[in-house]
Amino acid sequence: MNPAPTATGQPAPRKVAIVGGGPTRALAPFDDPNWEIWAFSSRRWRPPRITRWFELHALTDLRQQLASRKPGRRTFPEYWRFLRSLTCPVYMQRRHRAIPNSVRYPLAAVLKRFGKCFTSTASYLIALAIAEGVHAIGLWGVNPKGSDEASGDEDYSRQRAAIEYLLGVARQRGIEVVLPPGVSLRVPNRPRFVRSEERRVGKERRSRWSP
């Protein structure tokens, strides 16, 4: 997406809103056309505006995760139909004929630039936004917590370190970082590299990529 020109004829600063399925997604800047909306989630919802969609799980893992009905989430057939219906680019591990607008995520380039630090879909999106030279990155609906911190029994706490590391990298490079009220994520002034489990980064047949 090319930013609209400003009154001076210069391209407007690129702003990317990374929107997950958490509660603060409702606060995302859907009504502000200056923000691109990069979204991901298997939840049963459809953002009012989408610039790019991301589904970076290996399909075998995705089928397992969405094999049965869960409150608020799509089943795999429902989610697959949703992906097929999207008119925006759909970033995946590879292109799929069944998803007309699927785009291969540039994994090799991102790994070369940032190393194996990825533990979640959100971390891949932050890295891509940095690599594309955006001017602002905001996170809504993304606030990984442990099972003792959030309702339900899913533990996402191991995703936090990589997200915070990459947000710190973004800020070091002069990118504005925007977080909504109430999230517990922190942006370190001195980000420390976080190495992910190697099995999560690689070919689809042996890696989930994103938890």
mmCIF file of C-alpha atoms in Angstrom:
data_model
loop_
_atom_site.group_PDB
_atom_site.id
_atom_site.type_symbol
_atom_site.label_atom_id
_atom_site.label_comp_id
_atom_site.label_asym_id
_atom_site.label_seq_id
_atom_site.Cartn_x
_atom_site.Cartn_y
_atom_site.Cartn_z
ATOM 1 C CA MET A 1 0.000 0.000 0.000
ATOM 2 C CA ASN A 2 1.425 3.366 -0.990
ATOM 3 C CA PRO A 3 0.702 6.197 1.465
ATOM 4 C CA ALA A 4 -1.420 9.044 0.149
ATOM 5 C CA PRO A 5 0.595 12.170 -0.642
ATOM 6 C CA THR A 6 0.562 15.007 1.823
ATOM 7 C CA ALA A 7 -0.235 18.637 0.991
ATOM 8 C CA THR A 8 3.428 19.102 0.088
ATOM 9 C CA GLY A 9 3.263 16.241 -2.405
ATOM 10 C CA GLN A 10 5.443 13.971 -0.260
ATOM 11 C CA PRO A 11 4.207 10.473 0.681
ATOM 12 C CA ALA A 12 2.552 10.401 4.088
ATOM 13 C CA PRO A 13 4.376 8.455 6.814
ATOM 14 C CA ARG A 14 3.428 4.779 6.733
ATOM 15 C CA LYS A 15 1.616 3.556 9.831
ATOM 16 C CA VAL A 16 0.874 -0.131 10.370
ATOM 17 C CA ALA A 17 -1.722 -1.337 12.874
ATOM 18 C CA ILE A 18 -1.114 -4.979 13.776
ATOM 19 C CA VAL A 19 -4.456 -6.321 14.933
ATOM 20 C CA GLY A 20 -4.927 -9.675 16.647
ATOM 21 C CA GLY A 21 -7.946 -11.287 18.227
ATOM 22 C CA GLY A 22 -7.630 -9.923 21.775
ATOM 23 C CA PRO A 23 -10.074 -7.530 23.433
ATOM 24 C CA THR A 24 -8.211 -4.338 22.497
ATOM 25 C CA ARG A 25 -8.817 -5.049 18.789
ATOM 26 C CA ALA A 26 -11.945 -2.917 19.202
ATOM 27 C CA LEU A 27 -9.677 0.112 19.773
ATOM 28 C CA ALA A 28 -7.729 -0.325 16.527
ATOM 29 C CA PRO A 29 -7.750 2.675 14.141
ATOM 30 C CA PHE A 30 -10.067 1.167 11.536
ATOM 31 C CA ASP A 31 -11.604 4.585 10.851
ATOM 32 C CA ASP A 32 -8.268 6.286 10.228
ATOM 33 C CA PRO A 33 -7.163 5.750 6.608
ATOM 34 C CA ASN A 34 -3.615 6.784 7.538
ATOM 35 C CA TRP A 35 -3.188 3.415 9.216
ATOM 36 C CA GLU A 36 -2.754 0.158 7.292
ATOM 37 C CA ILE A 37 -4.529 -2.730 8.986
ATOM 38 C CA TRP A 38 -2.483 -5.943 9.167
ATOM 39 C CA ALA A 39 -4.739 -8.472 10.845
ATOM 40 C CA PHE A 40 -4.664 -12.094 11.959
ATOM 41 C CA SER A 41 -6.923 -14.309 14.066
ATOM 42 C CA SER A 42 -9.060 -17.418 13.769
ATOM 43 C CA ARG A 43 -11.706 -15.773 15.937
ATOM 44 C CA ARG A 44 -15.185 -15.429 14.562
ATOM 45 C CA TRP A 45 -14.934 -11.769 13.610
ATOM 46 C CA ARG A 46 -14.175 -9.691 10.559
ATOM 47 C CA PRO A 47 -12.397 -6.356 10.908
ATOM 48 C CA PRO A 48 -14.260 -3.477 9.257
ATOM 49 C CA ARG A 49 -11.173 -2.790 7.151
ATOM 50 C CA ILE A 50 -8.204 -4.994 6.220
ATOM 51 C CA THR A 51 -5.070 -4.056 4.277
ATOM 52 C CA ARG A 52 -3.316 -7.401 4.691
ATOM 53 C CA TRP A 53 -4.261 -10.655 6.379
ATOM 54 C CA PHE A 54 -1.725 -13.085 7.836
ATOM 55 C CA GLU A 55 -2.066 -16.841 8.406
ATOM 56 C CA LEU A 56 1.396 -18.210 9.110
ATOM 57 C CA HIS A 57 0.627 -21.557 10.725
ATOM 58 C CA ALA A 58 1.440 -24.753 8.896
ATOM 59 C CA LEU A 59 -1.856 -26.120 7.600
ATOM 60 C CA THR A 60 -1.456 -29.435 9.442
ATOM 61 C CA ASP A 61 -1.243 -27.551 12.741
ATOM 62 C CA LEU A 62 -4.052 -25.206 11.769
ATOM 63 C CA ARG A 63 -6.346 -28.119 10.977
ATOM 64 C CA GLN A 64 -5.608 -29.636 14.374
ATOM 65 C CA GLN A 65 -6.130 -26.367 16.229
ATOM 66 C CA LEU A 66 -9.473 -25.698 14.515
ATOM 67 C CA ALA A 67 -10.680 -29.299 14.278
ATOM 68 C CA SER A 68 -13.466 -28.827 16.812
ATOM 69 C CA ARG A 69 -15.800 -25.988 17.657
ATOM 70 C CA LYS A 70 -14.561 -23.614 20.310
ATOM 71 C CA PRO A 71 -16.410 -20.601 21.681
ATOM 72 C CA GLY A 72 -15.702 -17.540 19.552
ATOM 73 C CA ARG A 73 -13.475 -19.334 17.038
ATOM 74 C CA ARG A 74 -14.022 -20.599 13.514
ATOM 75 C CA THR A 75 -13.616 -24.236 12.627
ATOM 76 C CA PHE A 76 -11.042 -25.021 9.958
ATOM 77 C CA PRO A 77 -13.610 -25.220 7.086
ATOM 78 C CA GLU A 78 -15.157 -21.929 8.220
ATOM 79 C CA TYR A 79 -11.780 -20.242 8.509
ATOM 80 C CA TRP A 80 -10.650 -21.562 5.113
ATOM 81 C CA ARG A 81 -13.776 -20.119 3.500
ATOM 82 C CA PHE A 82 -13.052 -16.823 5.241
ATOM 83 C CA LEU A 83 -9.497 -16.766 3.833
ATOM 84 C CA ARG A 84 -10.837 -17.524 0.349
ATOM 85 C CA SER A 85 -13.269 -14.614 0.614
ATOM 86 C CA LEU A 86 -10.644 -11.990 1.419
ATOM 87 C CA THR A 87 -9.867 -9.483 -1.331
ATOM 88 C CA CYS A 88 -6.680 -8.220 0.310
ATOM 89 C CA PRO A 89 -3.290 -9.975 0.202
ATOM 90 C CA VAL A 90 -3.223 -13.052 2.480
ATOM 91 C CA TYR A 91 0.310 -13.774 3.682
ATOM 92 C CA MET A 92 0.983 -17.468 4.259
ATOM 93 C CA GLN A 93 3.956 -19.840 4.439
ATOM 94 C CA ARG A 94 3.471 -20.405 0.731
ATOM 95 C CA ARG A 95 0.962 -19.570 -1.976
ATOM 96 C CA HIS A 96 -2.155 -21.733 -2.137
ATOM 97 C CA ARG A 97 -4.247 -22.083 -5.267
ATOM 98 C CA ALA A 98 -7.339 -22.360 -3.108
ATOM 99 C CA ILE A 99 -6.650 -18.904 -1.614
ATOM 100 C CA PRO A 100 -6.762 -16.551 -4.620
ATOM 101 C CA ASN A 101 -4.952 -13.673 -2.905
ATOM 102 C CA SER A 102 -2.391 -15.717 -1.001
ATOM 103 C CA VAL A 103 1.151 -14.323 -0.892
ATOM 104 C CA ARG A 104 4.299 -16.082 0.277
ATOM 105 C CA TYR A 105 5.667 -14.489 3.435
ATOM 106 C CA PRO A 106 9.314 -13.449 2.802
ATOM 107 C CA LEU A 107 10.718 -15.706 5.515
ATOM 108 C CA ALA A 108 14.290 -16.007 4.211
ATOM 109 C CA ALA A 109 14.743 -12.235 3.969
ATOM 110 C CA VAL A 110 13.268 -11.641 7.417
ATOM 111 C CA LEU A 111 15.397 -14.355 9.037
ATOM 112 C CA LYS A 112 18.523 -12.958 7.411
ATOM 113 C CA ARG A 113 17.755 -9.530 8.792
ATOM 114 C CA PHE A 114 16.494 -10.397 12.290
ATOM 115 C CA GLY A 115 17.674 -13.937 13.036
ATOM 116 C CA LYS A 116 15.611 -16.728 14.592
ATOM 117 C CA CYS A 117 13.761 -14.709 17.197
ATOM 118 C CA PHE A 118 10.164 -15.478 16.270
ATOM 119 C CA THR A 119 7.595 -17.056 18.592
ATOM 120 C CA SER A 120 4.256 -15.787 17.264
ATOM 121 C CA THR A 121 2.421 -14.400 14.272
ATOM 122 C CA ALA A 122 2.634 -10.907 15.765
ATOM 123 C CA SER A 123 6.440 -11.097 15.907
ATOM 124 C CA TYR A 124 6.613 -11.912 12.180
ATOM 125 C CA LEU A 125 4.379 -8.932 11.404
ATOM 126 C CA ILE A 126 6.461 -6.522 13.477
ATOM 127 C CA ALA A 127 9.629 -7.670 11.709
ATOM 128 C CA LEU A 128 8.056 -7.281 8.266
ATOM 129 C CA ALA A 129 6.849 -3.774 9.101
ATOM 130 C CA ILE A 130 10.355 -2.808 10.261
ATOM 131 C CA ALA A 131 11.869 -4.303 7.108
ATOM 132 C CA GLU A 132 9.466 -2.317 4.928
ATOM 133 C CA GLY A 133 10.566 0.918 6.572
ATOM 134 C CA VAL A 134 7.291 2.026 8.123
ATOM 135 C CA HIS A 135 7.187 5.077 10.365
ATOM 136 C CA ALA A 136 4.813 3.785 13.056
ATOM 137 C CA ILE A 137 3.791 0.367 14.364
ATOM 138 C CA GLY A 138 0.815 -0.128 16.658
ATOM 139 C CA LEU A 139 -0.431 -3.316 18.316
ATOM 140 C CA TRP A 140 -4.082 -3.906 19.111
ATOM 141 C CA GLY A 141 -5.608 -7.205 20.185
ATOM 142 C CA VAL A 142 -2.101 -8.455 21.036
ATOM 143 C CA ASN A 143 -1.154 -8.875 24.701
ATOM 144 C CA PRO A 144 0.301 -12.348 25.354
ATOM 145 C CA LYS A 145 -0.238 -13.542 28.906
ATOM 146 C CA GLY A 146 0.299 -16.714 30.874
ATOM 147 C CA SER A 147 -2.532 -19.034 31.839
ATOM 148 C CA ASP A 148 -2.399 -17.633 35.392
ATOM 149 C CA GLU A 149 -2.888 -14.081 34.089
ATOM 150 C CA ALA A 150 -5.753 -14.519 31.624
ATOM 151 C CA SER A 151 -9.060 -16.331 31.474
ATOM 152 C CA GLY A 152 -8.911 -19.817 29.993
ATOM 153 C CA ASP A 153 -6.024 -22.258 30.080
ATOM 154 C CA GLU A 154 -3.976 -21.115 27.068
ATOM 155 C CA ASP A 155 -0.505 -19.856 27.914
ATOM 156 C CA TYR A 156 0.926 -17.276 25.525
ATOM 157 C CA SER A 157 3.559 -15.851 27.855
ATOM 158 C CA ARG A 158 6.492 -17.299 25.886
ATOM 159 C CA GLN A 159 5.472 -15.086 22.950
ATOM 160 C CA ARG A 160 6.078 -11.904 24.915
ATOM 161 C CA ALA A 161 9.898 -11.732 24.889
ATOM 162 C CA ALA A 162 10.238 -11.792 21.085
ATOM 163 C CA ILE A 163 7.459 -9.247 20.614
ATOM 164 C CA GLU A 164 9.011 -6.869 23.127
ATOM 165 C CA TYR A 165 12.473 -7.376 21.625
ATOM 166 C CA LEU A 166 11.256 -6.473 18.122
ATOM 167 C CA LEU A 167 9.303 -3.479 19.411
ATOM 168 C CA GLY A 168 12.534 -2.331 21.052
ATOM 169 C CA VAL A 169 14.363 -2.757 17.735
ATOM 170 C CA ALA A 170 11.656 -0.712 16.036
ATOM 171 C CA ARG A 171 11.991 2.117 18.528
ATOM 172 C CA GLN A 172 15.790 2.073 18.231
ATOM 173 C CA ARG A 173 15.380 2.601 14.494
ATOM 174 C CA GLY A 174 13.214 5.651 15.009
ATOM 175 C CA ILE A 175 9.861 3.932 14.453
ATOM 176 C CA GLU A 176 7.029 5.156 16.640
ATOM 177 C CA VAL A 177 5.503 2.339 18.718
ATOM 178 C CA VAL A 178 1.859 2.670 19.734
ATOM 179 C CA LEU A 179 0.230 0.446 22.380
ATOM 180 C CA PRO A 180 -3.373 0.780 23.607
ATOM 181 C CA PRO A 181 -4.212 1.422 27.265
ATOM 182 C CA GLY A 182 -4.289 -1.617 29.517
ATOM 183 C CA VAL A 183 -1.758 -3.858 27.763
ATOM 184 C CA SER A 184 1.168 -5.203 29.771
ATOM 185 C CA LEU A 185 3.684 -5.227 26.897
ATOM 186 C CA ARG A 186 6.795 -3.125 27.431
ATOM 187 C CA VAL A 187 9.158 -1.590 24.884
ATOM 188 C CA PRO A 188 12.762 -1.998 26.086
ATOM 189 C CA ASN A 189 15.236 0.823 25.543
ATOM 190 C CA ARG A 190 17.990 -1.768 25.115
ATOM 191 C CA PRO A 191 16.415 -4.766 23.388
ATOM 192 C CA ARG A 192 18.172 -8.089 23.933
ATOM 193 C CA PHE A 193 18.061 -10.702 21.190
ATOM 194 C CA VAL A 194 15.705 -13.610 21.891
ATOM 195 C CA ARG A 195 16.371 -16.922 20.157
ATOM 196 C CA SER A 196 13.271 -18.944 19.318
ATOM 197 C CA GLU A 197 12.942 -22.706 19.283
ATOM 198 C CA GLU A 198 14.490 -23.711 15.969
ATOM 199 C CA ARG A 199 11.719 -26.163 15.154
ATOM 200 C CA ARG A 200 9.327 -23.244 14.796
ATOM 201 C CA VAL A 201 11.291 -21.636 11.998
ATOM 202 C CA GLY A 202 11.660 -23.490 8.716
ATOM 203 C CA LYS A 203 9.802 -25.620 6.237
ATOM 204 C CA GLU A 204 6.081 -26.024 6.661
ATOM 205 C CA ARG A 205 6.217 -29.793 7.006
ATOM 206 C CA ARG A 206 8.336 -29.625 10.133
ATOM 207 C CA SER A 207 7.555 -26.244 11.602
ATOM 208 C CA ARG A 208 4.440 -24.548 12.860
ATOM 209 C CA TRP A 209 6.122 -21.169 12.346
ATOM 210 C CA SER A 210 3.595 -19.443 14.627
ATOM 211 C CA PRO A 211 2.188 -20.914 17.851
#
